[in-house]
PDB file of C-alpha atoms in Angstrom:
ATOM      1  CA  MET A 242     121.473 284.741 142.897  1.00  0.00           C
ATOM      2  CA  LEU A 243     121.954 281.315 143.018  1.00  0.00           C
ATOM      3  CA  PRO A 244     125.141 279.329 144.482  1.00  0.00           C
ATOM      4  CA  SER A 245     127.850 277.579 142.688  1.00  0.00           C
ATOM      5  CA  ALA A 246     128.019 273.579 142.721  1.00  0.00           C
ATOM      6  CA  ILE A 247     131.351 274.277 144.822  1.00  0.00           C
ATOM      7  CA  ASP A 248     131.504 277.725 146.072  1.00  0.00           C
ATOM      8  CA  LEU A 249     134.707 278.768 148.329  1.00  0.00           C
ATOM      9  CA  ILE A 250     135.103 282.407 149.579  1.00  0.00           C
ATOM     10  CA  SER A 251     138.131 281.830 151.652  1.00  0.00           C
ATOM     11  CA  ALA A 252     138.662 285.593 153.185  1.00  0.00           C
ATOM     12  CA  SER A 253     140.260 283.929 156.987  1.00  0.00           C
ATOM     13  CA  THR A 254     142.387 281.184 155.328  1.00  0.00           C
ATOM     14  CA  SER A 255     145.763 280.942 153.482  1.00  0.00           C
ATOM     15  CA  GLU A 256     144.970 277.383 152.755  1.00  0.00           C
ATOM     16  CA  PRO A 257     144.638 276.372 148.804  1.00  0.00           C
ATOM     17  CA  LEU A 258     141.920 274.825 147.273  1.00  0.00           C
ATOM     18  CA  THR A 259     143.159 271.744 145.037  1.00  0.00           C
ATOM     19  CA  LEU A 260     140.784 269.737 142.951  1.00  0.00           C
ATOM     20  CA  SER A 261     142.139 266.893 141.200  1.00  0.00           C
ATOM     21  CA  ASN A 262     140.423 264.138 138.773  1.00  0.00           C
ATOM     22  CA  CYS A 263     137.021 265.624 139.531  1.00  0.00           C
ATOM     23  CA  ARG A 264     134.110 266.219 137.123  1.00  0.00           C
ATOM     24  CA  VAL A 265     131.563 268.998 137.916  1.00  0.00           C
ATOM     25  CA  THR A 266     128.691 268.939 135.507  1.00  0.00           C
ATOM     26  CA  ASN A 267     125.281 270.139 134.953  1.00  0.00           C
ATOM     27  CA  ASN A 268     124.913 272.619 137.604  1.00  0.00           C
ATOM     28  CA  ILE A 269     123.232 276.633 137.420  1.00  0.00           C
ATOM     29  CA  GLY A 270     124.753 279.280 139.657  1.00  0.00           C
ATOM     30  CA  GLY A 271     125.154 282.725 140.038  1.00  0.00           C
ATOM     31  CA  ASN A 272     128.851 283.443 139.573  1.00  0.00           C
ATOM     32  CA  GLY A 273     130.579 280.194 138.380  1.00  0.00           C
ATOM     33  CA  GLY A 274     128.095 277.701 137.954  1.00  0.00           C
ATOM     34  CA  GLY A 275     130.336 274.630 138.198  1.00  0.00           C
ATOM     35  CA  LEU A 276     133.022 276.556 140.543  1.00  0.00           C
ATOM     36  CA  PHE A 277     133.616 280.308 142.171  1.00  0.00           C
ATOM     37  CA  SER A 278     136.796 280.347 144.105  1.00  0.00           C
ATOM     38  CA  ASN A 279     138.303 283.406 145.779  1.00  0.00           C
ATOM     39  CA  ALA A 280     141.375 281.328 146.927  1.00  0.00           C
ATOM     40  CA  GLN A 281     144.349 280.023 145.692  1.00  0.00           C
ATOM     41  CA  THR A 282     143.435 277.344 143.645  1.00  0.00           C
ATOM     42  CA  LEU A 283     144.851 274.242 141.694  1.00  0.00           C
ATOM     43  CA  ILE A 284     142.701 272.398 139.112  1.00  0.00           C
ATOM     44  CA  ARG A 285     144.445 269.391 137.667  1.00  0.00           C
ATOM     45  CA  ASN A 286     142.818 266.304 135.322  1.00  0.00           C
ATOM     46  CA  CYS A 287     139.383 267.825 135.928  1.00  0.00           C
ATOM     47  CA  ARG A 288     136.180 268.539 133.431  1.00  0.00           C
ATOM     48  CA  PHE A 289     133.874 271.201 133.897  1.00  0.00           C
ATOM     49  CA  ASP A 290     130.699 270.670 131.614  1.00  0.00           C
ATOM     50  CA  HIS A 291     127.521 271.715 131.073  1.00  0.00           C
ATOM     51  CA  ASN A 292     127.301 274.094 133.484  1.00  0.00           C
ATOM     52  CA  GLU A 293     125.735 277.937 133.134  1.00  0.00           C
ATOM     53  CA  VAL A 294     125.183 280.939 135.033  1.00  0.00           C
ATOM     54  CA  GLU A 295     122.206 283.176 135.543  1.00  0.00           C
ATOM     55  CA  SER A 296     122.315 286.405 133.086  1.00  0.00           C
ATOM     56  CA  ASP A 297     124.649 289.323 133.783  1.00  0.00           C
ATOM     57  CA  THR A 298     126.933 287.194 135.614  1.00  0.00           C
ATOM     58  CA  ASP A 299     130.152 285.385 134.741  1.00  0.00           C
ATOM     59  CA  GLY A 300     131.890 282.016 134.519  1.00  0.00           C
ATOM     60  CA  GLY A 301     129.565 279.344 133.336  1.00  0.00           C
ATOM     61  CA  GLY A 302     132.331 276.635 134.166  1.00  0.00           C
ATOM     62  CA  VAL A 303     134.790 278.458 136.599  1.00  0.00           C
ATOM     63  CA  HIS A 304     134.800 282.053 137.830  1.00  0.00           C
ATOM     64  CA  PHE A 305     138.147 282.850 139.786  1.00  0.00           C
ATOM     65  CA  GLY A 306     138.012 285.955 141.858  1.00  0.00           C
ATOM     66  CA  SER A 307     141.044 286.060 143.980  1.00  0.00           C
ATOM     67  CA  SER A 308     144.455 288.080 144.035  1.00  0.00           C
ATOM     68  CA  ALA A 309     146.030 284.622 144.699  1.00  0.00           C
ATOM     69  CA  GLY A 310     147.106 282.445 141.796  1.00  0.00           C
ATOM     70  CA  LEU A 311     145.079 279.798 139.483  1.00  0.00           C
ATOM     71  CA  VAL A 312     146.756 277.162 137.977  1.00  0.00           C
ATOM     72  CA  VAL A 313     144.904 274.614 135.628  1.00  0.00           C
ATOM     73  CA  GLU A 314     146.426 271.586 134.303  1.00  0.00           C
ATOM     74  CA  ASP A 315     145.270 268.833 131.908  1.00  0.00           C
ATOM     75  CA  SER A 316     141.555 269.867 132.367  1.00  0.00           C
ATOM     76  CA  THR A 317     139.051 270.577 129.923  1.00  0.00           C
ATOM     77  CA  PHE A 318     136.200 273.069 130.047  1.00  0.00           C
ATOM     78  CA  ASP A 319     133.228 272.127 127.566  1.00  0.00           C
ATOM     79  CA  ASN A 320     129.718 272.864 126.731  1.00  0.00           C
ATOM     80  CA  ASN A 321     129.286 275.477 129.346  1.00  0.00           C
ATOM     81  CA  GLU A 322     127.076 278.438 128.723  1.00  0.00           C
ATOM     82  CA  LEU A 323     126.529 282.285 129.943  1.00  0.00           C
ATOM     83  CA  PRO A 324     122.688 282.893 128.732  1.00  0.00           C
ATOM     84  CA  GLU A 325     123.320 286.906 128.623  1.00  0.00           C
ATOM     85  CA  ASP A 326     126.195 289.666 128.865  1.00  0.00           C
ATOM     86  CA  GLY A 327     128.472 287.661 130.801  1.00  0.00           C
ATOM     87  CA  GLN A 328     132.120 286.952 130.663  1.00  0.00           C
ATOM     88  CA  GLY A 329     134.118 283.765 130.455  1.00  0.00           C
ATOM     89  CA  ALA A 330     131.798 280.796 129.542  1.00  0.00           C
ATOM     90  CA  GLY A 331     134.361 278.291 130.096  1.00  0.00           C
ATOM     91  CA  LEU A 332     136.339 280.130 132.512  1.00  0.00           C
ATOM     92  CA  PHE A 333     136.426 283.712 133.559  1.00  0.00           C
ATOM     93  CA  PHE A 334     139.549 284.773 135.773  1.00  0.00           C
ATOM     94  CA  GLU A 335     139.194 288.510 137.507  1.00  0.00           C
ATOM     95  CA  GLY A 336     142.004 287.730 139.822  1.00  0.00           C
ATOM     96  CA  GLY A 337     144.758 290.147 140.264  1.00  0.00           C
ATOM     97  CA  ALA A 338     147.602 287.216 140.326  1.00  0.00           C
ATOM     98  CA  SER A 339     148.944 284.910 137.931  1.00  0.00           C
ATOM     99  CA  LEU A 340     147.140 282.174 135.897  1.00  0.00           C
ATOM    100  CA  SER A 341     148.687 279.085 134.258  1.00  0.00           C
ATOM    101  CA  ILE A 342     147.034 276.605 131.864  1.00  0.00           C
ATOM    102  CA  SER A 343     148.518 273.872 130.834  1.00  0.00           C
ATOM    103  CA  GLY A 344     147.703 270.865 128.584  1.00  0.00           C
ATOM    104  CA  SER A 345     143.923 271.689 128.828  1.00  0.00           C
ATOM    105  CA  ARG A 346     140.935 271.933 126.378  1.00  0.00           C
ATOM    106  CA  PHE A 347     138.517 274.741 125.905  1.00  0.00           C
ATOM    107  CA  GLU A 348     135.712 273.091 123.693  1.00  0.00           C
ATOM    108  CA  ALA A 349     132.089 274.343 122.571  1.00  0.00           C
ATOM    109  CA  ASN A 350     131.453 276.595 125.543  1.00  0.00           C
ATOM    110  CA  LYS A 351     128.618 279.196 124.290  1.00  0.00           C
ATOM    111  CA  LEU A 352     128.135 282.887 124.500  1.00  0.00           C
ATOM    112  CA  THR A 353     124.397 283.418 123.933  1.00  0.00           C
ATOM    113  CA  LEU A 354     124.094 287.307 123.764  1.00  0.00           C
ATOM    114  CA  ASN A 355     126.696 290.035 124.250  1.00  0.00           C
ATOM    115  CA  GLY A 356     129.319 288.215 126.239  1.00  0.00           C
ATOM    116  CA  ASN A 357     133.086 288.025 125.984  1.00  0.00           C
ATOM    117  CA  GLY A 358     135.403 285.584 125.952  1.00  0.00           C
ATOM    118  CA  ALA A 359     133.377 281.751 125.005  1.00  0.00           C
ATOM    119  CA  GLY A 360     136.457 279.836 126.412  1.00  0.00           C
ATOM    120  CA  LEU A 361     138.706 282.142 128.345  1.00  0.00           C
ATOM    121  CA  ASN A 362     138.208 285.896 129.535  1.00  0.00           C
ATOM    122  CA  CYS A 363     140.849 287.361 131.825  1.00  0.00           C
ATOM    123  CA  ALA A 364     140.345 290.693 133.342  1.00  0.00           C
ATOM    124  CA  GLY A 365     143.419 292.091 135.383  1.00  0.00           C
ATOM    125  CA  SER A 366     145.536 288.950 135.545  1.00  0.00           C
ATOM    126  CA  ASP A 367     149.046 289.178 135.391  1.00  0.00           C
ATOM    127  CA  PRO A 368     151.113 286.929 134.028  1.00  0.00           C
ATOM    128  CA  VAL A 369     149.330 284.962 132.021  1.00  0.00           C
ATOM    129  CA  THR A 370     151.117 281.693 130.779  1.00  0.00           C
ATOM    130  CA  ILE A 371     149.169 279.409 128.603  1.00  0.00           C
ATOM    131  CA  THR A 372     150.548 276.122 127.278  1.00  0.00           C
ATOM    132  CA  ASN A 373     149.972 273.242 124.999  1.00  0.00           C
ATOM    133  CA  THR A 374     146.004 274.008 125.464  1.00  0.00           C
ATOM    134  CA  VAL A 375     143.290 273.859 122.704  1.00  0.00           C
ATOM    135  CA  PHE A 376     140.367 276.594 122.020  1.00  0.00           C
ATOM    136  CA  THR A 377     137.932 275.310 119.662  1.00  0.00           C
ATOM    137  CA  ALA A 378     134.443 276.559 119.149  1.00  0.00           C
TER     138      ALA A 378
END
């Protein structure tokens, strides 16, 4: 399986990941074409576009797989793609913690075959808060 463009597996540290004013584009990876994070993460004013994953994997733009929280602010997830049987072409959240998305856009993310959640797929998050965010096909 190919690694993500940014691949953070943080089992031994409590330090959060912060991405600010970034563009992550044109990557192909396993889980999370643009970003795989297993740590508390803040994504602020970033763009994840034209990323994709291999078949049967999740999170074309971002795959978040932690029991820590994910906060997304003023960011765009566009034109990310899942080729087959995946979940969350823009963002896949499988963590058991809170998810907060505000002031963001999910546009033209694509599920090619048998997938779920073209823009966003949440599996097992509590609570989920989404404000001032646009989802378009």
